[in-house]
Amino acid sequence: MRLAYNTVQLLSAPLLLLALPVLLCRPSKRRKLLQRFGSGLPGPGAYSGRVIWIHALSVGEVTSALPLVRALRSELPHDTIIFSATTTSGCDLAETRVAPFVDNVIAFPVDILPVVRHFIKRIAPDLFILVETDFWPNLLYELSAASVPAVLVNGRISARSMRSYQRFAPLFRPLFNKFDLLCMQTAASAAAMRQLGVAHDKVRTLGNLKCVVPESDRAPGSQAPPALSGRSPEQLLILCGSTHPGEEEMLFACGQTLARRHDIHLALAPRRIERSGELLRLAAQFGLSATLLTQRSTAGTAVTIIDTIGDLAALYGFADIAFIGGSLVPEGGHNPLEAARESCPILFGPHMEDFAEISDELLACQAAFQVRDEKTLLTTLEQLIQSPDLRRTTGLRSLECARHQGNVIDSHLALIRELL
């Protein structure tokens, strides 16, 4: 399968060569693209102590990695930590949030054999840690060939992913077995990994790193951002995180109805922030005045669009009610634990397939509400708005449910120590 993979790459090379001049002409893309081919990497021996290479795909994975990165820096102050991300937004977030705790932030290599070998030779890692996903055959095979231990942390397998992995089992089974250790978020994901044919002794259930919200991210008594701080103390903030097209219309429709009856402020954080302008226009179609978070003033508006990266987890701490996006449309949902960690009463739709075990646990603890559609969303929001006691008790249950995830960081550190 790997031979076929590299053959397809070779046959596709002319297309890449045709696209390169266009990409290199765009200053915003040029530096990252050159980095992905190995430009600017320090030479061998440039790093001191043991070298730990941590990789995260995009914004969500970078956020998951941050508590572990901080813990590793504290645990291994004299060793080198290299952090990479694949997407532009992931790199941007890593350069602001992760950079203070690591020795270098780099763009992830393209999975072309000579490039991958160049990266491994230059970085000379003693350990490779992959956060959640972004499985690349050449990298994992070459790390194994170089006797570099590889660890998957915060791993998860949704029902949708499982079907894909089973369909292409000849590719994924040997790929997953290249890991020395696979640390999964849930028992169900661990069982799925074993079902795929991964050696049982490599798979562990360690919980979800997103449950770990460092104290310094939002100190007690900290103030809301200026764009959200102009609200009256009585006004309730409904924060909708990681929203997608198709459900935003439902959220604005509910906001339009609720604004006539209650003193509320609606905030939407689109999954892709480049859609922020689109959401401003959509809010206007529902007769809702809206502003961007970066405009620093609500000025009596009904809606704030969160147009920044990496702030959602902290913003949940100022919300009275949280809605988890990607769940009213078939996108698989997003992780509700950031909201739970901030004692938010949580709502989500029927499509939480990617976080089924976590959402089921929240429902079993009566820490969340699952709605079917716009009508049930409106009804449930009405109930929460009208009952401070319901908001408080549901929020406390969500916090307790998040705490039950256990001492995730210490469990990860103990296993990582064994591989160094």
Short mmCIF file of C-alpha atoms in Angstrom, two decimals:
data_model
loop_
_atom_site.label_atom_id
_atom_site.label_comp_id
_atom_site.label_asym_id
_atom_site.label_seq_id
_atom_site.Cartn_x
_atom_site.Cartn_y
_atom_site.Cartn_z
CA MET A 1 0.00 0.00 0.00
CA ARG A 2 2.84 2.38 0.78
CA LEU A 3 4.35 1.69 -2.64
CA ALA A 4 1.03 2.58 -4.26
CA TYR A 5 0.82 5.73 -2.10
CA ASN A 6 4.25 6.94 -3.21
CA THR A 7 3.58 5.99 -6.83
CA VAL A 8 0.47 8.18 -6.84
CA GLN A 9 2.56 11.00 -5.35
CA LEU A 10 5.15 10.60 -8.09
CA LEU A 11 2.51 10.66 -10.81
CA SER A 12 0.97 13.78 -9.25
CA ALA A 13 4.29 15.64 -9.12
CA PRO A 14 3.74 17.55 -12.41
CA LEU A 15 0.51 19.02 -11.02
CA LEU A 16 2.36 20.16 -7.90
CA LEU A 17 5.07 21.77 -10.01
CA LEU A 18 2.43 23.65 -11.99
CA ALA A 19 0.79 24.93 -8.80
CA LEU A 20 4.03 25.97 -7.07
CA PRO A 21 4.59 29.28 -8.93
CA VAL A 22 1.05 30.40 -8.10
CA LEU A 23 1.45 29.52 -4.43
CA LEU A 24 4.89 31.11 -4.18
CA CYS A 25 3.51 34.38 -5.57
CA ARG A 26 1.24 34.73 -2.54
CA PRO A 27 3.30 36.23 0.32
CA SER A 28 0.88 34.89 2.93
CA LYS A 29 1.52 31.32 1.74
CA ARG A 30 5.14 31.49 0.58
CA ARG A 31 6.97 31.25 3.91
CA LYS A 32 4.86 28.37 5.25
CA LEU A 33 5.09 26.50 1.95
CA LEU A 34 8.87 26.77 1.85
CA GLN A 35 9.01 25.63 5.47
CA ARG A 36 6.94 22.57 4.59
CA PHE A 37 9.70 21.58 2.17
CA GLY A 38 12.37 22.04 4.85
CA SER A 39 13.50 25.64 4.35
CA GLY A 40 14.99 27.24 7.44
CA LEU A 41 15.32 24.12 9.58
CA PRO A 42 18.33 24.24 11.94
CA GLY A 43 21.13 21.80 11.18
CA PRO A 44 21.73 18.51 12.99
CA GLY A 45 22.95 18.98 16.55
CA ALA A 46 21.41 22.45 16.87
CA TYR A 47 19.22 21.36 19.78
CA SER A 48 20.25 20.54 23.33
CA GLY A 49 19.15 17.56 25.39
CA ARG A 50 16.52 15.17 24.13
CA VAL A 51 14.31 16.40 21.30
CA ILE A 52 10.53 15.97 21.47
CA TRP A 53 8.58 16.72 18.31
CA ILE A 54 4.87 17.42 18.89
CA HIS A 55 2.50 17.76 15.94
CA ALA A 56 -1.07 19.10 15.73
CA LEU A 57 -3.17 19.38 12.59
CA SER A 58 -5.10 22.62 13.10
CA VAL A 59 -6.66 24.96 15.67
CA GLY A 60 -8.61 22.31 17.58
CA GLU A 61 -5.64 20.00 17.90
CA VAL A 62 -3.30 22.86 18.88
CA THR A 63 -5.75 23.77 21.64
CA SER A 64 -5.81 20.15 22.82
CA ALA A 65 -2.02 20.01 22.84
CA LEU A 66 -1.44 23.16 24.87
CA PRO A 67 -1.90 21.66 28.39
CA LEU A 68 0.42 18.78 27.50
CA VAL A 69 3.02 21.14 26.02
CA ARG A 70 3.01 23.24 29.19
CA ALA A 71 3.35 20.16 31.37
CA LEU A 72 6.22 18.78 29.28
CA ARG A 73 8.06 22.09 29.43
CA SER A 74 7.74 22.10 33.21
CA GLU A 75 8.74 18.44 33.43
CA LEU A 76 11.66 18.65 30.95
CA PRO A 77 13.14 22.16 31.23
CA HIS A 78 16.51 21.21 29.72
CA ASP A 79 15.23 19.26 26.74
CA THR A 80 14.10 20.62 23.37
CA ILE A 81 10.46 20.74 22.28
CA ILE A 82 9.65 21.29 18.61
CA PHE A 83 6.02 21.98 17.69
CA SER A 84 4.53 21.71 14.22
CA ALA A 85 1.10 22.34 12.72
CA THR A 86 -0.31 21.70 9.26
CA THR A 87 -2.89 24.40 8.54
CA THR A 88 -2.15 28.11 8.35
CA SER A 89 -4.59 28.85 11.18
CA GLY A 90 -3.02 26.10 13.28
CA CYS A 91 0.46 27.55 12.72
CA ASP A 92 -0.76 31.05 13.57
CA LEU A 93 -2.30 29.87 16.83
CA ALA A 94 0.79 27.85 17.72
CA GLU A 95 3.01 30.87 17.13
CA THR A 96 1.02 32.91 19.66
CA ARG A 97 -0.16 30.35 22.23
CA VAL A 98 2.37 27.51 22.08
CA ALA A 99 5.60 29.33 21.18
CA PRO A 100 6.33 30.57 24.76
CA PHE A 101 6.61 26.95 25.93
CA VAL A 102 8.62 25.39 23.09
CA ASP A 103 11.96 25.93 21.39
CA ASN A 104 10.67 26.18 17.84
CA VAL A 105 7.35 26.27 15.97
CA ILE A 106 7.54 24.93 12.42
CA ALA A 107 5.24 24.05 9.55
CA PHE A 108 4.62 20.33 9.14
CA PRO A 109 6.47 18.67 6.24
CA VAL A 110 4.69 17.57 3.09
CA ASP A 111 4.58 13.77 3.15
CA ILE A 112 7.06 13.29 0.31
CA LEU A 113 9.78 10.78 1.11
CA PRO A 114 12.91 12.96 0.58
CA VAL A 115 11.29 15.86 2.46
CA VAL A 116 10.28 13.67 5.40
CA ARG A 117 13.77 12.18 5.63
CA HIS A 118 15.25 15.69 5.55
CA PHE A 119 13.04 16.78 8.47
CA ILE A 120 13.84 13.71 10.56
CA LYS A 121 17.58 14.13 9.91
CA ARG A 122 17.51 17.83 10.82
CA ILE A 123 15.28 17.58 13.88
CA ALA A 124 16.71 14.23 15.05
CA PRO A 125 13.77 13.62 17.41
CA ASP A 126 13.97 11.28 20.38
CA LEU A 127 10.17 11.13 20.53
CA PHE A 128 7.34 12.06 18.17
CA ILE A 129 3.91 12.95 19.60
CA LEU A 130 0.89 13.28 17.32
CA VAL A 131 -2.21 15.02 18.69
CA GLU A 132 -5.56 13.44 17.74
CA THR A 133 -5.17 12.97 13.97
CA ASP A 134 -3.16 13.74 10.79
CA PHE A 135 -1.77 10.33 9.90
CA TRP A 136 0.86 10.47 7.16
CA PRO A 137 2.36 7.16 5.96
CA ASN A 138 5.85 8.30 4.96
CA LEU A 139 6.43 10.18 8.19
CA LEU A 140 5.31 7.33 10.44
CA TYR A 141 7.23 4.69 8.47
CA GLU A 142 10.42 6.78 8.42
CA LEU A 143 10.19 7.53 12.14
CA SER A 144 9.90 3.80 12.75
CA ALA A 145 12.85 3.10 10.44
CA ALA A 146 14.90 5.64 12.41
CA SER A 147 13.88 3.95 15.71
CA VAL A 148 12.06 7.09 16.89
CA PRO A 149 9.17 6.18 19.24
CA ALA A 150 5.82 7.60 18.11
CA VAL A 151 2.88 8.32 20.41
CA LEU A 152 -0.69 9.27 19.54
CA VAL A 153 -2.32 11.41 22.24
CA ASN A 154 -5.96 12.43 22.61
CA GLY A 155 -6.87 9.91 19.95
CA ARG A 156 -10.50 9.42 19.01
CA ILE A 157 -12.37 7.36 16.44
CA SER A 158 -15.89 8.36 15.50
CA ALA A 159 -18.31 5.97 13.82
CA ARG A 160 -17.76 7.85 10.57
CA SER A 161 -13.96 7.58 10.85
CA MET A 162 -14.23 3.91 11.77
CA ARG A 163 -16.05 3.15 8.53
CA SER A 164 -13.28 4.84 6.55
CA TYR A 165 -10.52 3.05 8.46
CA GLN A 166 -12.22 -0.32 7.93
CA ARG A 167 -12.72 0.37 4.23
CA PHE A 168 -9.00 1.07 3.82
CA ALA A 169 -7.78 -1.36 6.47
CA PRO A 170 -4.75 -2.54 4.44
CA LEU A 171 -3.44 1.04 4.64
CA PHE A 172 -4.45 2.03 8.16
CA ARG A 173 -3.76 -1.18 10.12
CA PRO A 174 0.02 -1.19 9.48
CA LEU A 175 0.06 2.60 9.79
CA PHE A 176 -1.48 2.60 13.28
CA ASN A 177 0.80 -0.23 14.34
CA LYS A 178 3.80 2.03 13.63
CA PHE A 179 2.86 3.88 16.83
CA ASP A 180 4.53 2.63 19.99
CA LEU A 181 1.61 3.91 22.04
CA LEU A 182 -1.92 5.09 21.20
CA CYS A 183 -3.57 7.09 24.00
CA MET A 184 -7.29 7.32 23.29
CA GLN A 185 -9.85 9.69 24.80
CA THR A 186 -12.49 7.06 25.50
CA ALA A 187 -12.87 3.33 26.04
CA ALA A 188 -15.00 3.14 22.89
CA SER A 189 -12.22 4.69 20.78
CA ALA A 190 -9.67 2.33 22.35
CA ALA A 191 -11.87 -0.66 21.52
CA ALA A 192 -12.27 0.60 17.95
CA MET A 193 -8.50 0.91 17.56
CA ARG A 194 -8.01 -2.67 18.76
CA GLN A 195 -10.79 -3.81 16.43
CA LEU A 196 -8.80 -2.34 13.55
CA GLY A 197 -6.02 -4.79 14.36
CA VAL A 198 -3.69 -2.64 16.48
CA ALA A 199 -1.72 -4.59 19.08
CA HIS A 200 -3.74 -4.52 22.30
CA ASP A 201 -0.78 -3.62 24.52
CA LYS A 202 -0.19 -0.42 22.53
CA VAL A 203 -3.65 1.05 23.19
CA ARG A 204 -4.56 2.93 26.38
CA THR A 205 -7.56 4.97 27.53
CA LEU A 206 -6.32 8.18 29.18
CA GLY A 207 -9.15 10.70 28.82
CA ASN A 208 -9.43 13.99 26.99
CA LEU A 209 -6.70 16.63 27.11
CA LYS A 210 -9.29 19.33 26.38
CA CYS A 211 -10.61 18.80 29.91
CA VAL A 212 -7.41 20.38 31.16
CA VAL A 213 -7.92 24.15 31.15
CA PRO A 214 -4.87 25.88 32.66
CA GLU A 215 -5.67 28.39 35.40
CA SER A 216 -3.73 31.12 33.62
CA ASP A 217 -6.01 30.94 30.57
CA ARG A 218 -8.72 32.81 32.47
CA ALA A 219 -7.84 33.98 35.94
CA PRO A 220 -10.67 34.29 38.48
CA GLY A 221 -12.28 37.71 38.27
CA SER A 222 -10.92 38.41 34.79
CA GLN A 223 -12.96 40.70 32.57
CA ALA A 224 -14.77 39.82 29.37
CA PRO A 225 -13.29 41.20 26.12
CA PRO A 226 -14.36 44.81 25.43
CA ALA A 227 -16.82 43.71 22.74
CA LEU A 228 -18.71 41.63 25.31
CA SER A 229 -18.19 43.72 28.44
CA GLY A 230 -20.63 46.50 27.56
CA ARG A 231 -23.64 44.35 28.36
CA SER A 232 -25.79 45.00 31.42
CA PRO A 233 -25.29 42.56 34.34
CA GLU A 234 -28.81 41.21 33.78
CA GLN A 235 -28.24 40.43 30.11
CA LEU A 236 -27.64 36.74 29.40
CA LEU A 237 -24.91 35.69 26.98
CA ILE A 238 -25.69 32.73 24.73
CA LEU A 239 -22.42 31.56 23.15
CA CYS A 240 -22.59 29.26 20.13
CA GLY A 241 -19.21 27.65 19.47
CA SER A 242 -17.80 26.29 16.20
CA THR A 243 -20.94 26.88 14.15
CA HIS A 244 -21.54 25.71 10.58
CA PRO A 245 -23.70 26.84 7.65
CA GLY A 246 -27.23 25.52 7.88
CA GLU A 247 -27.48 25.77 11.65
CA GLU A 248 -26.56 29.45 11.90
CA GLU A 249 -29.87 30.38 10.29
CA MET A 250 -31.64 28.44 13.07
CA LEU A 251 -29.56 30.15 15.74
CA PHE A 252 -30.31 33.62 14.37
CA ALA A 253 -34.01 32.77 14.05
CA CYS A 254 -34.07 31.72 17.71
CA GLY A 255 -32.09 34.82 18.66
CA GLN A 256 -34.57 37.02 16.81
CA THR A 257 -37.51 35.50 18.72
CA LEU A 258 -35.77 35.49 22.10
CA ALA A 259 -34.56 39.09 21.77
CA ARG A 260 -38.19 40.23 21.63
CA ARG A 261 -38.97 38.51 24.93
CA HIS A 262 -35.76 38.59 26.97
CA ASP A 263 -32.61 40.60 27.60
CA ILE A 264 -30.07 38.41 25.81
CA HIS A 265 -26.92 38.77 23.74
CA LEU A 266 -26.06 36.15 21.13
CA ALA A 267 -22.45 35.34 20.23
CA LEU A 268 -21.46 33.03 17.38
CA ALA A 269 -17.97 31.61 16.83
CA PRO A 270 -17.94 30.19 13.28
CA ARG A 271 -15.80 27.12 12.74
CA ARG A 272 -14.02 29.05 9.98
CA ILE A 273 -13.42 32.67 10.98
CA GLU A 274 -13.11 33.80 7.36
CA ARG A 275 -16.90 33.46 7.29
CA SER A 276 -17.30 36.23 9.88
CA GLY A 277 -18.39 38.82 7.30
CA GLU A 278 -20.92 36.37 5.90
CA LEU A 279 -22.42 35.97 9.38
CA LEU A 280 -22.70 39.73 9.84
CA ARG A 281 -24.78 39.86 6.68
CA LEU A 282 -26.84 36.84 7.74
CA ALA A 283 -27.62 38.43 11.12
CA ALA A 284 -28.84 41.55 9.32
CA GLN A 285 -31.23 39.42 7.28
CA PHE A 286 -32.87 38.41 10.57
CA GLY A 287 -33.07 42.03 11.70
CA LEU A 288 -30.28 41.55 14.24
CA SER A 289 -27.59 44.21 14.63
CA ALA A 290 -24.18 42.56 14.83
CA THR A 291 -20.55 43.40 15.44
CA LEU A 292 -17.23 41.58 15.34
CA LEU A 293 -15.36 40.71 18.53
CA THR A 294 -12.33 42.56 17.19
CA GLN A 295 -14.35 45.78 16.82
CA ARG A 296 -14.18 46.03 20.62
CA SER A 297 -17.68 47.41 21.24
CA THR A 298 -21.16 45.92 21.19
CA ALA A 299 -22.65 49.46 21.14
CA GLY A 300 -26.13 48.10 21.77
CA THR A 301 -25.90 45.34 19.16
CA ALA A 302 -27.74 42.04 19.57
CA VAL A 303 -25.04 39.75 18.19
CA THR A 304 -21.25 39.41 18.42
CA ILE A 305 -19.37 37.35 15.84
CA ILE A 306 -16.19 35.82 17.28
CA ASP A 307 -13.63 36.51 14.55
CA THR A 308 -10.51 35.43 16.46
CA ILE A 309 -8.72 32.09 16.73
CA GLY A 310 -8.03 30.29 20.00
CA ASP A 311 -10.29 32.35 22.29
CA LEU A 312 -13.41 30.19 22.39
CA ALA A 313 -12.44 28.12 25.45
CA ALA A 314 -11.86 31.23 27.56
CA LEU A 315 -15.00 32.94 26.26
CA TYR A 316 -17.16 30.08 27.52
CA GLY A 317 -16.25 31.35 30.98
CA PHE A 318 -18.35 34.48 30.36
CA ALA A 319 -21.34 32.65 28.86
CA ASP A 320 -24.60 31.87 30.61
CA ILE A 321 -25.62 29.22 28.06
CA ALA A 322 -23.47 27.34 25.53
CA PHE A 323 -24.50 25.76 22.24
CA ILE A 324 -22.12 23.30 20.55
CA GLY A 325 -21.93 23.85 16.81
CA GLY A 326 -21.79 21.28 14.04
CA SER A 327 -24.58 19.37 15.78
CA LEU A 328 -27.79 20.70 14.18
CA VAL A 329 -26.33 19.79 10.80
CA PRO A 330 -24.57 16.49 9.97
CA GLU A 331 -21.03 17.62 10.81
CA GLY A 332 -20.45 15.29 13.78
CA GLY A 333 -20.46 18.04 16.41
CA HIS A 334 -17.54 19.51 18.34
CA ASN A 335 -16.04 18.92 21.75
CA PRO A 336 -18.42 20.09 24.52
CA LEU A 337 -15.87 19.74 27.31
CA GLU A 338 -14.46 23.28 26.97
CA ALA A 339 -17.92 24.62 27.81
CA ALA A 340 -18.42 22.00 30.54
CA ARG A 341 -15.11 22.99 32.14
CA GLU A 342 -16.52 26.51 32.54
CA SER A 343 -19.75 25.34 34.24
CA CYS A 344 -21.93 26.20 31.24
CA PRO A 345 -25.32 24.61 30.73
CA ILE A 346 -24.86 22.98 27.32
CA LEU A 347 -27.11 22.42 24.34
CA PHE A 348 -26.34 20.44 21.22
CA GLY A 349 -28.24 18.96 18.30
CA PRO A 350 -28.71 15.36 17.15
CA HIS A 351 -25.41 15.14 15.24
CA MET A 352 -22.77 14.54 17.91
CA GLU A 353 -21.36 11.41 16.28
CA ASP A 354 -17.73 12.52 16.58
CA PHE A 355 -18.18 13.02 20.33
CA ALA A 356 -20.83 10.40 21.02
CA GLU A 357 -19.39 9.02 24.25
CA ILE A 358 -18.75 12.43 25.79
CA SER A 359 -22.17 13.80 24.81
CA ASP A 360 -23.89 10.64 26.08
CA GLU A 361 -22.11 11.04 29.42
CA LEU A 362 -23.19 14.69 29.69
CA LEU A 363 -26.78 13.70 28.96
CA ALA A 364 -26.66 10.87 31.49
CA CYS A 365 -25.42 13.34 34.13
CA GLN A 366 -28.24 15.76 33.20
CA ALA A 367 -25.49 18.23 32.36
CA ALA A 368 -26.65 18.96 28.81
CA PHE A 369 -29.74 19.16 26.61
CA GLN A 370 -30.03 17.53 23.20
CA VAL A 371 -32.38 19.32 20.81
CA ARG A 372 -33.75 18.00 17.53
CA ASP A 373 -34.35 21.12 15.49
CA GLU A 374 -35.00 24.85 15.59
CA LYS A 375 -38.29 24.42 17.45
CA THR A 376 -36.85 22.33 20.29
CA LEU A 377 -33.78 24.60 20.42
CA LEU A 378 -36.02 27.61 20.99
CA THR A 379 -38.08 25.80 23.64
CA THR A 380 -34.99 24.66 25.56
CA LEU A 381 -33.37 28.09 25.41
CA GLU A 382 -36.61 29.58 26.78
CA GLN A 383 -36.54 27.14 29.69
CA LEU A 384 -32.94 28.00 30.55
CA ILE A 385 -33.43 31.75 30.20
CA GLN A 386 -36.46 31.69 32.48
CA SER A 387 -34.87 29.51 35.18
CA PRO A 388 -31.64 30.69 36.87
CA ASP A 389 -31.80 27.57 39.07
CA LEU A 390 -31.87 25.29 36.02
CA ARG A 391 -28.88 27.12 34.52
CA ARG A 392 -26.93 26.87 37.76
CA THR A 393 -27.62 23.19 38.49
CA THR A 394 -27.01 22.13 34.88
CA GLY A 395 -23.77 24.12 34.78
CA LEU A 396 -22.52 22.53 38.00
CA ARG A 397 -23.31 19.09 36.65
CA SER A 398 -21.40 19.82 33.44
CA LEU A 399 -18.36 20.89 35.47
CA GLU A 400 -18.56 17.76 37.61
CA CYS A 401 -18.85 15.62 34.50
CA ALA A 402 -15.72 17.23 33.03
CA ARG A 403 -13.81 16.64 36.25
CA HIS A 404 -14.67 12.95 36.12
CA GLN A 405 -12.36 12.66 33.12
CA GLY A 406 -9.59 12.20 35.66
CA ASN A 407 -5.99 13.32 35.95
CA VAL A 408 -5.31 13.27 32.23
CA ILE A 409 -1.99 15.10 32.14
CA ASP A 410 -0.25 12.98 34.78
CA SER A 411 -1.35 9.80 33.01
CA HIS A 412 0.14 11.03 29.74
CA LEU A 413 3.38 12.19 31.35
CA ALA A 414 3.92 8.84 33.06
CA LEU A 415 3.73 6.96 29.75
CA ILE A 416 5.83 9.51 27.87
CA ARG A 417 8.59 9.19 30.49
CA GLU A 418 8.79 5.47 29.77
CA LEU A 419 9.57 6.14 26.10
CA LEU A 420 12.27 8.77 26.61
#
